[in-house]
Each structure stands twice: as C-alpha cells, then as structure tokens.
mmCIF file of C-alpha atoms in Angstrom:
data_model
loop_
_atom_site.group_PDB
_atom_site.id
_atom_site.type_symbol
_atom_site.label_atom_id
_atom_site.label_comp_id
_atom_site.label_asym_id
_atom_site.label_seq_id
_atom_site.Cartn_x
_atom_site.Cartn_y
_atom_site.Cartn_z
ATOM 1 C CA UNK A 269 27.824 -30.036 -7.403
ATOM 2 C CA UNK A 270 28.018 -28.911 -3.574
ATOM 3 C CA UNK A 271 28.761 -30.477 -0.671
ATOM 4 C CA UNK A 272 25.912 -29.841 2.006
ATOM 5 C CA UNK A 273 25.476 -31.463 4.999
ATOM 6 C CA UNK A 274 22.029 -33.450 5.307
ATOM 7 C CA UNK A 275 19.873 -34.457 8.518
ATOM 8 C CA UNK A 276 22.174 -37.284 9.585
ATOM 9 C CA UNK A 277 24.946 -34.483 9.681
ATOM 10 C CA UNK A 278 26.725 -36.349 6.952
ATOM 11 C CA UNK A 279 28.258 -34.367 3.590
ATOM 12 C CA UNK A 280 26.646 -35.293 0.632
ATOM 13 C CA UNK A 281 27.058 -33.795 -2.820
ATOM 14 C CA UNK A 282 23.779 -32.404 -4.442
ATOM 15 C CA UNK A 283 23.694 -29.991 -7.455
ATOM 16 C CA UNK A 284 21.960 -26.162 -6.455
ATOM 17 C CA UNK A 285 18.324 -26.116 -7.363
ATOM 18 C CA UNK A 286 15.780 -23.517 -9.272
ATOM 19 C CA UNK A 287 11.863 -24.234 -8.680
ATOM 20 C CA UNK A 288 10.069 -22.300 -11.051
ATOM 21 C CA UNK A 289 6.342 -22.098 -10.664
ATOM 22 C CA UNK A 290 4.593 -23.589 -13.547
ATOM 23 C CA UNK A 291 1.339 -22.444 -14.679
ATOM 24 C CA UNK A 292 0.305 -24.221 -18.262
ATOM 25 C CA UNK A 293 -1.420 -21.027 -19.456
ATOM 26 C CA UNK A 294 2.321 -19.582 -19.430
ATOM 27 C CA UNK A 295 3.971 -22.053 -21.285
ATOM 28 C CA UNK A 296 6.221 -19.433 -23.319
ATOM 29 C CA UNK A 297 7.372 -17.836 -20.574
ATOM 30 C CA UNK A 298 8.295 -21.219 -19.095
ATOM 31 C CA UNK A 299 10.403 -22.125 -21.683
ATOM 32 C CA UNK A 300 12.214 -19.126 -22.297
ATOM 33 C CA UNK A 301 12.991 -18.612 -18.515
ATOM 34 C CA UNK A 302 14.863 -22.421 -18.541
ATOM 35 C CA UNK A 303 16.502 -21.605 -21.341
ATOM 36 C CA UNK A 304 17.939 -18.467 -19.938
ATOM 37 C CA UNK A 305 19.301 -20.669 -17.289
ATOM 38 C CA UNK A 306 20.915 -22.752 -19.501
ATOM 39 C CA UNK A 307 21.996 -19.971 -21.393
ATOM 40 C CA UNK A 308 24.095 -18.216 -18.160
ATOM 41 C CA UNK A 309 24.546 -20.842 -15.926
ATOM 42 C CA UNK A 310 28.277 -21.572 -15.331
ATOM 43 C CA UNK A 311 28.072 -24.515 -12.855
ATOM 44 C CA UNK A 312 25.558 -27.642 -13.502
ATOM 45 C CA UNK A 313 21.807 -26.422 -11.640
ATOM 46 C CA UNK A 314 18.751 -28.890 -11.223
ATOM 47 C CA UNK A 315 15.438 -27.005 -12.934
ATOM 48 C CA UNK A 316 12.371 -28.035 -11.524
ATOM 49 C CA UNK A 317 8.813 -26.884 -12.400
ATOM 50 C CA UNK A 318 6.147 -27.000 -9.764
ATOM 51 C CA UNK A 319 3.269 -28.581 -11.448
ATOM 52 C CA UNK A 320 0.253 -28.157 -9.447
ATOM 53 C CA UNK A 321 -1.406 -31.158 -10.477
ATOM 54 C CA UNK A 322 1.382 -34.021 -9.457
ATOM 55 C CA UNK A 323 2.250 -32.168 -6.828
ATOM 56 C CA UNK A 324 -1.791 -32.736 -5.010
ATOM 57 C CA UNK A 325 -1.278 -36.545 -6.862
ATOM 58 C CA UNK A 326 1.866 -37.336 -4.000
ATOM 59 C CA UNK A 327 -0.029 -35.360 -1.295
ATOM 60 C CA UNK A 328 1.910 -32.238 -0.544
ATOM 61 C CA UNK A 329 -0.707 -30.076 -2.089
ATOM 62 C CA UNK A 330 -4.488 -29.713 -0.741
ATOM 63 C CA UNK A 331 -5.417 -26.357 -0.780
ATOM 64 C CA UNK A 332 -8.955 -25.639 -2.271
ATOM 65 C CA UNK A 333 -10.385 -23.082 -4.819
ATOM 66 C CA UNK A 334 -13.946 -21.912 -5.222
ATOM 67 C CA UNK A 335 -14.761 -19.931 -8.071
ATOM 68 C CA UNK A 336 -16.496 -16.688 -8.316
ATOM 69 C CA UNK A 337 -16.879 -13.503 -10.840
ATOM 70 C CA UNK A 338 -14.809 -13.641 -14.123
ATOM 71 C CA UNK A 339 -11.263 -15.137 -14.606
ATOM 72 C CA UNK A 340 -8.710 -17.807 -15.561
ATOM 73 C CA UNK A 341 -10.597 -17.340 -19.454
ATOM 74 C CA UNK A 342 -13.934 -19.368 -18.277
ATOM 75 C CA UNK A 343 -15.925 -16.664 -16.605
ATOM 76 C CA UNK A 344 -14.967 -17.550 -13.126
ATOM 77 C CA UNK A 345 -12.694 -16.093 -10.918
ATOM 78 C CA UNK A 346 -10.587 -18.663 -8.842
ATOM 79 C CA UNK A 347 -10.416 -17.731 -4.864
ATOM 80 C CA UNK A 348 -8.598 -19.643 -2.121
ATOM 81 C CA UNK A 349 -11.086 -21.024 0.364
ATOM 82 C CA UNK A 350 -9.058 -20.326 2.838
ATOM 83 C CA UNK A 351 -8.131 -16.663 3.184
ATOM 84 C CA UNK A 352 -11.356 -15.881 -0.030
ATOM 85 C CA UNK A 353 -8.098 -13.865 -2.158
ATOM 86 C CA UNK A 354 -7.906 -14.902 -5.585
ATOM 87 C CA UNK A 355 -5.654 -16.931 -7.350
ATOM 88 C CA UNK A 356 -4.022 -15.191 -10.418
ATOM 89 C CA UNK A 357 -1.793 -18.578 -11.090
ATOM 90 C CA UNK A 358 -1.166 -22.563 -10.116
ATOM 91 C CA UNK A 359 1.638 -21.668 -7.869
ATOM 92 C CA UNK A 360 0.312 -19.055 -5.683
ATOM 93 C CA UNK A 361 1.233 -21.603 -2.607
ATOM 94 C CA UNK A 362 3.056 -24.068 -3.946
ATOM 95 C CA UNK A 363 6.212 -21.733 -3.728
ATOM 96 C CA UNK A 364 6.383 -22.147 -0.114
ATOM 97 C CA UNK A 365 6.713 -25.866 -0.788
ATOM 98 C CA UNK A 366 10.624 -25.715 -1.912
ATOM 99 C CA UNK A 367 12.522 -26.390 1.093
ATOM 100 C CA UNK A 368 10.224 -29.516 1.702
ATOM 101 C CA UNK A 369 11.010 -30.715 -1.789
ATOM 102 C CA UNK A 370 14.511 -29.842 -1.600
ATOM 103 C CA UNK A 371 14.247 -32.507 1.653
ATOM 104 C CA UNK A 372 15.312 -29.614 3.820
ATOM 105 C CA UNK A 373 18.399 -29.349 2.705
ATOM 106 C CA UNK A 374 21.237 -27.105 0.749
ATOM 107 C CA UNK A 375 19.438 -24.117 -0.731
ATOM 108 C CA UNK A 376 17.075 -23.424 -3.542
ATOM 109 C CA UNK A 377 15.734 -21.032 -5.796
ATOM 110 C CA UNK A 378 12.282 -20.298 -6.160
ATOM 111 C CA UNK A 379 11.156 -18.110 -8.579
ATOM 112 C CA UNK A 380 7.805 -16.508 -10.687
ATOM 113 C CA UNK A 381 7.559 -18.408 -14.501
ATOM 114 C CA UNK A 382 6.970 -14.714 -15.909
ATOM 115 C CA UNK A 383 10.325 -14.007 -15.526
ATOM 116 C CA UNK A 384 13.848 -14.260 -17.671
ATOM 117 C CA UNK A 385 17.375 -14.775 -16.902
ATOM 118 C CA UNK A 386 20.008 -12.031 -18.403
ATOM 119 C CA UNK A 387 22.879 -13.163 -16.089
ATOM 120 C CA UNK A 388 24.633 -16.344 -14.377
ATOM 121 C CA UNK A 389 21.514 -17.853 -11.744
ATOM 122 C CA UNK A 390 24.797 -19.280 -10.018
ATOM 123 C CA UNK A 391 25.865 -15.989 -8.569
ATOM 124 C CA UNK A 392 22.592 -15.871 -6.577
ATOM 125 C CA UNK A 393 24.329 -19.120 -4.597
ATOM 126 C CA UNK A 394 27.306 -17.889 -4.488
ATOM 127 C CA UNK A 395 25.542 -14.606 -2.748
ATOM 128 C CA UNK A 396 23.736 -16.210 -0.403
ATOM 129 C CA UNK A 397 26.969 -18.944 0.537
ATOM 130 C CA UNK A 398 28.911 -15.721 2.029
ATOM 131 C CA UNK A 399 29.891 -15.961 5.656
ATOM 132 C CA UNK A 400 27.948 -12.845 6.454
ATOM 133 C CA UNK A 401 25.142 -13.910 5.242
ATOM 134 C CA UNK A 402 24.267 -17.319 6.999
ATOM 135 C CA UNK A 403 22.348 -16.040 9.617
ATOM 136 C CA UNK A 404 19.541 -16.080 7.134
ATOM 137 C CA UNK A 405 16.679 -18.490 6.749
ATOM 138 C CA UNK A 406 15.576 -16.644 3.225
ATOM 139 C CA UNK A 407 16.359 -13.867 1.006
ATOM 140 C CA UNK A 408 14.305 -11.931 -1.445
ATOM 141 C CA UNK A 409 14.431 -8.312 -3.444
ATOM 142 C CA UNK A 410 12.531 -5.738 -0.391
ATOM 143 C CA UNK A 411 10.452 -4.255 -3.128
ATOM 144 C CA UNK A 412 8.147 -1.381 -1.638
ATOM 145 C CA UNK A 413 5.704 -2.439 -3.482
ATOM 146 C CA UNK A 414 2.407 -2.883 -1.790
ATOM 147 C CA UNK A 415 0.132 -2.207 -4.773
ATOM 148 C CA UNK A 416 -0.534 -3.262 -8.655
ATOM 149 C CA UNK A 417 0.246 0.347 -9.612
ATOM 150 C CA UNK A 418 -2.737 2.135 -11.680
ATOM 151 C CA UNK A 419 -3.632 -1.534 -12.183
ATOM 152 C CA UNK A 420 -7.069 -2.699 -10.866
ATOM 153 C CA UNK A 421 -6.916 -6.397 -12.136
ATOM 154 C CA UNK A 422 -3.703 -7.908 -13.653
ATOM 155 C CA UNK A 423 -3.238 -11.159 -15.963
ATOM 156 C CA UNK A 424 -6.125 -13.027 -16.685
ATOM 157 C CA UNK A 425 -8.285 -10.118 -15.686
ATOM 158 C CA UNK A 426 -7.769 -11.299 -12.206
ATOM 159 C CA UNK A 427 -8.563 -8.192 -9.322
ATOM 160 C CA UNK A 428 -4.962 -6.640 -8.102
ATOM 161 C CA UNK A 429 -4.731 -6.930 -4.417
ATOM 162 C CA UNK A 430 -2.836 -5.420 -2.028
ATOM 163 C CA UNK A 431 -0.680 -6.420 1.341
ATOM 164 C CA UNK A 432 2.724 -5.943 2.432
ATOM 165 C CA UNK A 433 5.679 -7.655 1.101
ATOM 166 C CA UNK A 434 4.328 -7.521 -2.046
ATOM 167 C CA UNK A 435 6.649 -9.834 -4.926
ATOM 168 C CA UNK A 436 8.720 -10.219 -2.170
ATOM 169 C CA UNK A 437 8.218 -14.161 -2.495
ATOM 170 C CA UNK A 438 8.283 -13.737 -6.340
ATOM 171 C CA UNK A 439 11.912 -14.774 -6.012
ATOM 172 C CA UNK A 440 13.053 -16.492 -2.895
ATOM 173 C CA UNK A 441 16.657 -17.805 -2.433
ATOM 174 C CA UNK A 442 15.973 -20.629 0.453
ATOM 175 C CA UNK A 443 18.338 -22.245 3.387
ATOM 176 C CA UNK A 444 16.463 -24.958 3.210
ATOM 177 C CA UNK A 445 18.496 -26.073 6.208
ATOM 178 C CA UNK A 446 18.281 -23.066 8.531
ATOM 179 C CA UNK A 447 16.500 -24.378 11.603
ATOM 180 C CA UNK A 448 13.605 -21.599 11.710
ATOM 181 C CA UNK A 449 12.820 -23.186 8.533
ATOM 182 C CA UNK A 450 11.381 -25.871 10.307
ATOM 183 C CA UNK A 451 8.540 -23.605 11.647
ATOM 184 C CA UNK A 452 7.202 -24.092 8.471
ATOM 185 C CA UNK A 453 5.168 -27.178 8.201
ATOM 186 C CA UNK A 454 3.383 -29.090 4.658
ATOM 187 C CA UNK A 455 -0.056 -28.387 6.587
ATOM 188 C CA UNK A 456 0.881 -24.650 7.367
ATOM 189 C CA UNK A 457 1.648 -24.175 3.151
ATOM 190 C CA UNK A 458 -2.277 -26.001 2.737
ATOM 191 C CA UNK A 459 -3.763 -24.105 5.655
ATOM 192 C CA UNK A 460 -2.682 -20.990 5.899
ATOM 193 C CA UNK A 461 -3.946 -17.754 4.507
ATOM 194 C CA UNK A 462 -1.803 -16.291 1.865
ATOM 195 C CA UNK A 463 -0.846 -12.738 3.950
ATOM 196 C CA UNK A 464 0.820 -15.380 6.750
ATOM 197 C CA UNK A 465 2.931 -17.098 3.880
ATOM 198 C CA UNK A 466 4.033 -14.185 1.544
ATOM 199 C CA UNK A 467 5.358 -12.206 4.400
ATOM 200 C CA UNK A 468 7.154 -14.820 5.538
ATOM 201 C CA UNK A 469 5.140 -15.110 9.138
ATOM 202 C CA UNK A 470 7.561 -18.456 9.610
ATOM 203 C CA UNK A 471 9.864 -16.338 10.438
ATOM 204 C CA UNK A 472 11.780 -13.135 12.813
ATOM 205 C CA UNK A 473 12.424 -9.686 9.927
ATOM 206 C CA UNK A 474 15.874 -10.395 11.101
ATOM 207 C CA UNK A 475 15.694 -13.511 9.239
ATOM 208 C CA UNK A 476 14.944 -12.653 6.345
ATOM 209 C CA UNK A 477 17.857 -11.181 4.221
ATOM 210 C CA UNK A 478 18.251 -9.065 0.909
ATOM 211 C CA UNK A 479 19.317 -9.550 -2.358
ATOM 212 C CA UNK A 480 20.102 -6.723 -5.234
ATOM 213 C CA UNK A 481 16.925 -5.426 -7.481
ATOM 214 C CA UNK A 482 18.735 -6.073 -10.097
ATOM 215 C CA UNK A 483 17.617 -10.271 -9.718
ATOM 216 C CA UNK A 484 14.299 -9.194 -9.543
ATOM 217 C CA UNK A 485 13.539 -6.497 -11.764
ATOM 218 C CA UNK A 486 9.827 -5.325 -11.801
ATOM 219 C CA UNK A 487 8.081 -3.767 -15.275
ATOM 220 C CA UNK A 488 6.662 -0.534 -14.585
ATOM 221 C CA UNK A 489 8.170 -0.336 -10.778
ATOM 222 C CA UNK A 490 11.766 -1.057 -10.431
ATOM 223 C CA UNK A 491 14.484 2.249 -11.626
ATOM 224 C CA UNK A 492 15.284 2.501 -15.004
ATOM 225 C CA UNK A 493 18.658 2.721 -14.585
ATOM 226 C CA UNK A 494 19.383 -0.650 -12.944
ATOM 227 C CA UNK A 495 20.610 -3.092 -15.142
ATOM 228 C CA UNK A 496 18.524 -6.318 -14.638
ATOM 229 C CA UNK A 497 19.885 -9.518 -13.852
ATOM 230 C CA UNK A 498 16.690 -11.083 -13.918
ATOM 231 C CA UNK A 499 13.707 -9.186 -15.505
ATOM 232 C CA UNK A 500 9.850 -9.876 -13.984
ATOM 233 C CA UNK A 501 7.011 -9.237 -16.054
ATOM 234 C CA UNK A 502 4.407 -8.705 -12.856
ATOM 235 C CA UNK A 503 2.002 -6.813 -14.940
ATOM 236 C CA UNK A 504 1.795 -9.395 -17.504
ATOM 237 C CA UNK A 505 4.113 -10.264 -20.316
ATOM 238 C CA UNK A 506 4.834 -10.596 -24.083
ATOM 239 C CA UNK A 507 3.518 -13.701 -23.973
ATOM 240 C CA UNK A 508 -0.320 -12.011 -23.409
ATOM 241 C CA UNK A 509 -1.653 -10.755 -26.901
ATOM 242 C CA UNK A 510 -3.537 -7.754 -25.605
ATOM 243 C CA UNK A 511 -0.777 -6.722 -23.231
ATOM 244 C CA UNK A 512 2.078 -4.002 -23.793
ATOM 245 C CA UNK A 513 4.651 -2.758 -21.786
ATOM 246 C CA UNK A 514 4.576 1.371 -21.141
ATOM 247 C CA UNK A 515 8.358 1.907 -20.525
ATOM 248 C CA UNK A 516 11.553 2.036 -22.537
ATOM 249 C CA UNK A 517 13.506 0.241 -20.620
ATOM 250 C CA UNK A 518 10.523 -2.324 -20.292
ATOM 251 C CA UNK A 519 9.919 -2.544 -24.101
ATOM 252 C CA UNK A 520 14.037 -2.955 -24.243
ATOM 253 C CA UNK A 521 13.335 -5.867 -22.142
ATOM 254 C CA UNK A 522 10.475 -6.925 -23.961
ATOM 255 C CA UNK A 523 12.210 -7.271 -27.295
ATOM 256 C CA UNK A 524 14.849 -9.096 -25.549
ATOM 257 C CA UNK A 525 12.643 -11.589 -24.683
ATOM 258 C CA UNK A 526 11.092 -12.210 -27.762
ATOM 259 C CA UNK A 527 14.740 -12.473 -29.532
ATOM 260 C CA UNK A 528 15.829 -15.378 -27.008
ATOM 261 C CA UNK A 529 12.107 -16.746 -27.883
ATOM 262 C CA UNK A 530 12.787 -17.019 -31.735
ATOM 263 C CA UNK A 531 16.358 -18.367 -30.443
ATOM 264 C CA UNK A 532 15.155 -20.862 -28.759
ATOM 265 C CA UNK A 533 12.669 -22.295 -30.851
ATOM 266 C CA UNK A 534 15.660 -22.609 -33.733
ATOM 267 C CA UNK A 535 17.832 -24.289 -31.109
ATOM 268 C CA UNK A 536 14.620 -26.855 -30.674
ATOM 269 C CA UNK A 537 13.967 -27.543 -34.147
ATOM 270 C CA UNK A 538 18.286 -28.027 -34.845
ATOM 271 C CA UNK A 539 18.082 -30.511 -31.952
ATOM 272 C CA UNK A 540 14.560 -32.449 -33.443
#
C-alpha cells in the first residue's frame, strides 16, 4: 500500500489502482488482461472494471446514445447525442471518470480492456512517483496516430474516425490529486463532446506528461522492434473470429495471448 495524502491533508494508506474499461462483448480480453496483472504485479494493486451499467445506477454516468446505420451486432450503429461520433465500446467516456472514483486522490491507471500485460503494471507508479515528474496532472503514450490506418470501420464494424490525440487516453496514468484535475467536473465527463475529453481539453500540453511506447503498444502502428510492456489490440483482437493480425511481431503477440488464455482457464478450473 501507499501513503497519499487525502483532502483533509491527512496521510492515509490506499493500495495503487487499475480501471479497466469493461465492455461485456469483450469478456476474453477482460479476463486475460487481469490476469496479466496478477501475473506481473510485484506490489498488491486494486483492479476495477468500469461497468457502464452500475456506474448510470449511482449517478455518475448520463450520457445518451441514439442509434443509427449498422453496429454493436443488431443493425444499429450507437452515436453519442452529444458530439453525433459513434460509440465503438461501453467505456468510451467513462474513462474520464477515474480520478472521481479514485475520490481524487493518489493515482490510477486507466486503461483499454483489449489490451494485455507482459511486464510489472507497478513500474508505471513507480514512473510516474519520480520527482521530475510531479508537475503532471496525466500521462499517456504521444502516439501520432490520428487515423485507423487503411481501416475504414474497426470492431464491431463500427466507422474509424479521426481527431488528434488519437489512443492517447487508451492508457492514462492519473494524479488524481493534481489540482488542474479539478477542472474536470462529473457533468463535464456527461456533457462534453468526446474531441474536448480525449485530448485532454481539462488541461495546459504542459500538463500532460509521457510515458514509453513500450506500455502501450499499438498492432499494426507502433515499431517492431520495441519490446512491449503492454500490448493493445486497437484494430481488434484474437478474441474477434473474423479478425487477424497482419504483422509478425503482432501475430507473436497474438499467440502470446492466446497461450496466457488457455493458462488461465486451467488456473480457473484447478481453483473450482
């Protein structure tokens, strides 16, 4: 556990946190990520998923989608009212719900579900816990990224879209406690459009701080030749019968993933 200091400016002891955004439809990947961080993890770290549906039962979430065209496997594509993008998964906003939940305090990991661990999650914290690097409110992988490739719609057939700081907030480390954090409000997550919150509009550039590729390696973008902490399957995933990855070191990954899969599920059944 760490010692942070809360809102009363008292020290309290609270174990480092990793909000993954859950979307039922990617249950496999789900799994597989948590147990990765079980798997590397070297200190004790709270898992949470961000399940869309409790989270509009306590109130925090209220955004609304209309449907239109074809997606999410019923023929209809799901579109923010708010900003009319579409929504490829539950946690498209949610995300920017984590310092709230983690009562503004400490820091936090947020991260994609479509995603797998092949290092220790801790050393993110103890990254981001460096004296030089406290001036920061967030910090993500800069990708420069600002398309879906040759890609016209990704998972779920859903259209690609483009904007700047694209996957940037597909893993965000949080200081839940920096004070420009408080410029971002429970009503600005379930009001805003989705270009103010994924470039991180809450906040000055020189806020927002930088963390290695290597924790959030994209399929079909990110170098070859770095060797990936934490592996992102934005174009889709093992997990998606009709999709395949187009790279070596992708289908490297991919087989990877599938090997922890079948290791996992023999772990579950040992423990039933």
């Amino acid at each position: 556990m760490e010692t942070i200091i809360n809102c009363y400016d008292k020290p309290v002891r609270k174990l480092n946190t990793i909000y993954i955004g859950y979307d039922p439809r990617e249950q496999d990947a789900v799994e597989v990520l948590q147990y990765t961080i079980e798997k590397y993890a070297t200190q004790p770290l709270n898992v949470v998923t961000l399940n869309q549906l409790n989270l509009r039962r306590i109130g925090l979430y209220r955004r609304a989608p209309h449907m239109d065209s074809t997606c999410w496997g019923t023929k209809t594509d799901m579109y923010d009212y708010f900003d009319n993008r579409p929504l490829s998964t539950e946690f498209s906003f949610s995300r920017f719900l984590t310092p709230m939940l983690n009562q503004m305090e400490g820091y936090a990991v947020f991260m994609d579900c479509d995603m797998y661990f092949r290092s220790d999650p801790c050393e993110l914290f103890e990254f981001v816990k460096r004296p030089d690097q406290q001036k920061y409110a967030v910090w993500c992988v800069k990708h420069n990224y600002s398309h879906g490739g040759n890609l016209v719609r990704k998972m779920y057939g859903c259209p690609q879209t483009t904007y700047g700081k694209k996957n940037w907030s597909s893993v965000i480390v949080w200081n839940c406690s920096h004070p420009s954090n408080k410029n971002l409000t429970v009503d600005d997550v379930n009001t805003k459009d989705g270009t103010w919150l994924h470039q991180f509009s809450w906040l000055s550039e020189d806020e927002i701080g930088s963390i290695p590729e290597e924790w959030n390696f994209l399929d079909s973008h990110s170098d070859e030749s770095i060797d990936a902490k934490n592996v992102h399957f934005t174009t889709g995933g093992p997990w998606f019968s009709n999709w395949k990855a187009t790279r070596g070191k992708d289908i490297e990954y991919v087989n990877e993933w599938e090997q922890l899969k079948t290791t996992m599920k023999k772990s579950f059944n040992r423990e039933v």
